[in-house]
Amino acid sequence: MMTLAIHDSALAKPGPQQSADLRDYDAVRRAIAFISEHWRRQPTIEDMADAASLTPDELHHLFRRWAGLTPKAFMQALTLDHAKGLLKGSASVLDAALDSGLSGPGRLHDLFVTHEAMSPGEWKTGGAGTTLRYGFHPCPFGLALVMATPRGLAGLAFADPGEEASALADMKSRWPRATYVEDVPGTAALAQRIFDKNMWRPDQPLRVVLIGTDFEVRVWETLLKIPMGRAVCYSDIATRLESPKASRAVGAAVGKNPISFVVPCHRALGKTGALTGYHWGLTRKQAMIGWEAGQVGMDG
């Protein structure tokens, strides 16, 4: 039987600082949605600002603070040409990662991630005997649902205000027999470690625990090798796994990735550079790609 220890405070209203952070992302989200629909006509900053209910100056400063990019540069980061550029040499990206020894402990990607996988037996039990502590925290992409075991980060999901219960239910369905305990203070340090680039340090690696089938874990491990500011297509991942005809299965495994952003499924694109789908919303995927463009520089 599933054991739950959930408190009403898990879905409590955010405090003043959280509210400000969420308002920022809400404005960014509306601007991204507008840019995504109209980028072909290259809208003016006035048009973008109007869609976000901000002045042009407010939008300019918000984007610079949020992603390190101007709104115009952010728009460029969302265009199809940019997405295609991310895919150039995508197969060699994975080859280079392996040749550099990045498949083992150490720097797997920009978050300095180390990982381990639960045994197939542990996965088959639906998480029985596993305690997952969780909390919702503001982040550059809305509310982040951070879930952890004593062994490391096991889940990272996203929600907009009012969607917390749905996001939590989605994650619980992955490991229905686990014990769930709300622990906002205990997961706050993890949230900061994930989203504060100043804390991405090789001497303090972020440990993640991958809970899935053997094939899913192999796909997620491959995603960890994609550098920030690059992308691969599903067929490249399938080829790397020596299953060149398994692109559809790879896509399904990418969609089931329980540790979004850290295991960067948002860097998996269609062959043409199309962003395709994203479990936590296509606008959020676009936000992540644009945000990362600001971290590495548009020419990176």
Coordinates of C-alpha atoms in Angstrom, one line a residue, residues 4-272:
L4 CA 2.0 9.2 2.2
A5 CA 2.9 11.9 4.7
I6 CA 1.6 15.0 3.0
H7 CA 0.8 18.2 4.8
D8 CA -1.4 21.1 3.6
S9 CA 1.6 23.4 3.8
A10 CA 3.1 21.6 0.9
L11 CA 0.8 23.7 -1.3
A12 CA 1.0 26.8 0.8
K13 CA 0.9 30.2 -0.8
P14 CA 4.4 31.6 -1.5
G15 CA 6.0 34.4 0.6
P16 CA 6.8 37.9 -0.7
Q17 CA 10.1 37.0 -2.3
Q18 CA 8.7 33.9 -3.9
S19 CA 5.7 35.9 -5.2
A20 CA 8.1 38.4 -6.8
D21 CA 10.1 35.6 -8.4
L22 CA 6.9 34.0 -9.7
R23 CA 5.7 37.3 -11.1
D24 CA 8.9 37.7 -13.0
Y25 CA 8.6 34.2 -14.5
D26 CA 5.0 34.8 -15.4
A27 CA 5.9 38.0 -17.3
V28 CA 8.8 36.1 -19.0
R29 CA 6.4 33.2 -19.8
R30 CA 3.9 35.5 -21.5
A31 CA 6.7 37.2 -23.5
I32 CA 8.1 33.9 -24.6
A33 CA 4.6 32.7 -25.7
F34 CA 4.2 35.8 -27.7
I35 CA 7.7 35.6 -29.3
S36 CA 7.2 31.9 -30.1
E37 CA 4.0 32.7 -32.0
H38 CA 5.3 35.8 -33.8
W39 CA 9.1 35.5 -34.1
R40 CA 8.9 35.1 -37.9
R41 CA 7.9 38.8 -38.2
Q42 CA 10.5 39.8 -35.6
P43 CA 8.2 41.8 -33.3
T44 CA 9.5 45.0 -31.7
I45 CA 10.3 45.2 -28.0
E46 CA 7.2 47.3 -27.6
D47 CA 5.1 44.4 -28.9
M48 CA 6.8 42.0 -26.6
A49 CA 6.4 44.3 -23.6
D50 CA 2.7 44.8 -24.3
A51 CA 2.2 41.0 -24.4
A52 CA 3.9 40.8 -21.0
S53 CA 2.0 43.7 -19.5
L54 CA 5.3 45.6 -19.0
T55 CA 7.0 48.7 -20.3
P56 CA 9.8 48.2 -22.8
D57 CA 12.3 49.2 -20.2
E58 CA 10.9 46.9 -17.6
L59 CA 11.0 44.0 -20.1
H60 CA 14.6 44.8 -21.1
H61 CA 15.8 44.8 -17.6
L62 CA 13.8 41.7 -16.6
F63 CA 15.3 39.7 -19.4
R64 CA 18.8 40.9 -18.7
R65 CA 18.4 40.0 -15.1
W66 CA 16.7 36.7 -15.8
A67 CA 18.7 35.2 -18.7
G68 CA 21.6 37.6 -19.3
L69 CA 20.2 38.4 -22.7
T70 CA 18.3 41.3 -24.2
P71 CA 14.8 40.6 -25.4
K72 CA 16.0 40.7 -29.0
A73 CA 18.8 38.3 -28.3
F74 CA 16.4 36.0 -26.5
M75 CA 14.1 36.1 -29.5
Q76 CA 17.0 35.0 -31.7
A77 CA 17.7 32.2 -29.3
L78 CA 14.1 30.9 -29.9
T79 CA 14.2 31.0 -33.7
L80 CA 14.3 27.8 -35.8
D81 CA 17.7 28.8 -37.2
H82 CA 19.2 28.9 -33.7
A83 CA 17.7 25.5 -32.8
K84 CA 19.2 24.1 -36.0
G85 CA 22.5 25.6 -35.0
L86 CA 22.4 23.8 -31.7
L87 CA 22.2 20.5 -33.6
K88 CA 25.3 21.0 -35.8
G89 CA 27.5 18.1 -35.2
S90 CA 25.1 16.7 -32.6
A91 CA 26.4 13.1 -33.0
S92 CA 29.9 14.3 -32.4
V93 CA 28.8 16.0 -29.2
L94 CA 28.2 12.7 -27.6
D95 CA 31.3 11.2 -29.1
A96 CA 33.4 14.0 -27.6
A97 CA 31.8 13.6 -24.2
L98 CA 32.7 9.9 -24.2
D99 CA 36.2 10.5 -25.5
S100 CA 36.7 13.1 -22.7
G101 CA 35.8 10.5 -20.1
L102 CA 32.6 12.3 -19.1
S103 CA 30.6 9.1 -18.8
G104 CA 32.0 8.4 -15.3
P105 CA 32.0 10.3 -12.0
G106 CA 33.1 13.9 -12.3
R107 CA 31.9 16.7 -14.6
L108 CA 29.1 15.2 -16.6
H109 CA 27.8 18.6 -17.6
D110 CA 27.5 22.2 -16.4
L111 CA 26.0 21.3 -13.1
F112 CA 28.9 19.0 -12.2
V113 CA 26.6 16.1 -11.8
T114 CA 27.5 12.6 -10.5
H115 CA 24.8 9.9 -10.7
E116 CA 23.9 6.4 -9.7
A117 CA 21.0 4.3 -10.8
M118 CA 18.7 2.3 -8.5
S119 CA 18.7 -1.4 -9.3
P120 CA 16.0 -2.8 -11.6
G121 CA 14.5 -4.6 -8.5
E122 CA 14.2 -1.3 -6.7
W123 CA 12.4 0.2 -9.6
K124 CA 10.0 -2.7 -10.1
T125 CA 8.8 -2.4 -6.5
G126 CA 7.4 1.1 -7.4
G127 CA 9.7 2.7 -4.9
A128 CA 8.6 0.6 -2.0
G129 CA 10.9 1.2 0.9
T130 CA 12.1 4.5 -0.5
T131 CA 11.4 7.8 1.2
L132 CA 11.1 10.9 -1.1
R133 CA 11.3 14.2 0.6
Y134 CA 9.9 17.1 -1.5
G135 CA 9.3 20.8 -1.6
F136 CA 8.2 23.5 -4.1
H137 CA 10.7 26.3 -4.7
P138 CA 10.7 29.4 -7.0
C139 CA 13.2 29.1 -9.9
P140 CA 13.9 30.7 -13.3
F141 CA 11.2 28.5 -14.8
G142 CA 8.3 28.9 -12.4
L143 CA 7.8 26.6 -9.4
A144 CA 10.3 23.7 -9.1
L145 CA 9.2 20.5 -7.3
V146 CA 12.4 19.1 -5.8
M147 CA 12.4 15.5 -4.7
A148 CA 15.2 13.8 -2.9
T149 CA 16.3 10.6 -1.3
P150 CA 19.2 10.2 1.2
R151 CA 21.2 9.1 -1.9
G152 CA 20.6 12.3 -3.9
L153 CA 18.2 14.2 -6.1
A154 CA 15.6 11.9 -7.5
G155 CA 13.0 14.2 -9.0
L156 CA 12.7 17.6 -10.5
A157 CA 9.4 18.8 -12.0
F158 CA 7.9 22.2 -12.8
A159 CA 4.5 23.9 -12.3
D160 CA 2.9 27.3 -12.5
P161 CA 1.0 28.6 -9.5
G162 CA -2.1 26.6 -9.0
E163 CA -0.7 23.5 -10.7
E164 CA 1.3 22.2 -7.7
A165 CA -1.1 19.4 -6.8
S166 CA -1.1 18.1 -10.4
A167 CA 2.7 18.2 -10.6
L168 CA 3.0 16.4 -7.3
A169 CA 0.5 13.7 -8.4
D170 CA 2.3 13.2 -11.7
M171 CA 5.6 12.6 -9.9
K172 CA 4.0 10.3 -7.2
S173 CA 2.5 8.2 -10.0
R174 CA 6.1 7.2 -11.1
W175 CA 6.9 5.6 -7.8
P176 CA 3.4 4.8 -6.3
R177 CA 4.6 2.7 -3.4
A178 CA 7.2 5.2 -2.0
T179 CA 6.8 7.2 1.1
Y180 CA 6.4 11.0 0.5
V181 CA 7.3 13.6 3.1
E182 CA 7.0 17.3 2.6
D183 CA 10.3 18.9 3.5
V184 CA 10.6 22.4 2.1
P185 CA 13.6 23.5 4.3
G186 CA 15.4 20.3 3.6
T187 CA 15.0 20.6 -0.2
A188 CA 15.7 24.3 -0.4
A189 CA 19.5 23.8 -0.5
L190 CA 19.1 21.5 -3.4
A191 CA 17.0 24.0 -5.3
Q192 CA 19.6 26.7 -4.8
R193 CA 22.3 24.3 -5.8
I194 CA 20.5 23.5 -9.1
F195 CA 19.5 27.0 -10.2
D196 CA 22.3 29.2 -8.9
K197 CA 25.1 29.0 -11.4
N198 CA 27.6 30.3 -8.8
M199 CA 27.1 27.0 -7.0
W200 CA 28.0 24.8 -10.0
R201 CA 31.3 23.7 -8.7
P202 CA 33.4 20.5 -9.4
D203 CA 34.3 20.2 -5.7
Q204 CA 30.6 20.0 -4.8
P205 CA 29.1 17.7 -7.3
L206 CA 25.3 17.3 -7.4
R207 CA 24.4 13.7 -6.9
V208 CA 21.3 12.4 -8.6
V209 CA 19.6 9.0 -8.4
L210 CA 18.0 7.7 -11.6
I211 CA 14.9 5.6 -11.0
G212 CA 13.6 3.9 -14.1
T213 CA 14.0 0.9 -16.4
D214 CA 17.4 -0.1 -17.6
F215 CA 16.7 1.4 -21.1
E216 CA 15.3 4.6 -19.6
V217 CA 18.4 5.0 -17.4
R218 CA 20.7 4.5 -20.3
V219 CA 18.9 7.3 -22.2
W220 CA 19.0 9.6 -19.3
E221 CA 22.7 9.0 -18.8
T222 CA 23.2 9.9 -22.5
L223 CA 21.3 13.2 -22.0
L224 CA 23.7 14.0 -19.2
K225 CA 26.5 14.2 -21.7
I226 CA 24.9 17.0 -23.8
P227 CA 26.8 20.2 -23.0
M228 CA 24.9 23.4 -22.2
G229 CA 24.3 25.3 -25.4
R230 CA 24.2 22.2 -27.6
A231 CA 21.5 19.8 -28.6
V232 CA 21.1 16.3 -30.1
C233 CA 18.2 14.6 -31.9
Y234 CA 16.6 11.4 -30.8
S235 CA 18.2 9.4 -33.5
D236 CA 21.7 10.4 -32.3
I237 CA 20.8 9.0 -28.9
A238 CA 19.4 5.8 -30.4
T239 CA 22.6 5.4 -32.4
R240 CA 24.7 5.9 -29.3
L241 CA 22.7 3.2 -27.5
E242 CA 23.4 0.9 -30.5
S243 CA 19.6 0.9 -31.3
P244 CA 19.5 3.1 -34.4
K245 CA 15.8 2.2 -35.0
A246 CA 14.7 3.0 -31.5
S247 CA 14.1 6.7 -31.9
R248 CA 10.5 6.4 -30.8
A249 CA 11.5 4.5 -27.7
V250 CA 14.2 7.0 -27.0
G251 CA 11.6 9.8 -27.3
A252 CA 9.3 8.0 -24.8
A253 CA 12.2 7.6 -22.3
V254 CA 13.1 11.3 -22.7
G255 CA 9.5 12.2 -22.0
K256 CA 9.6 10.1 -18.8
N257 CA 12.8 11.8 -17.5
P258 CA 12.0 12.4 -13.8
I259 CA 14.8 14.9 -13.2
S260 CA 14.1 17.7 -15.7
F261 CA 16.7 20.4 -16.4
V262 CA 19.4 18.6 -14.5
V263 CA 19.1 15.6 -16.8
P264 CA 18.7 18.0 -19.8
C265 CA 15.9 16.5 -21.8
H266 CA 15.1 20.0 -23.1
R267 CA 18.3 19.6 -25.2
A268 CA 16.8 16.8 -27.3
L269 CA 15.3 18.2 -30.5
G270 CA 13.7 16.9 -33.7
K271 CA 16.0 16.3 -36.7
T272 CA 14.9 19.6 -38.3

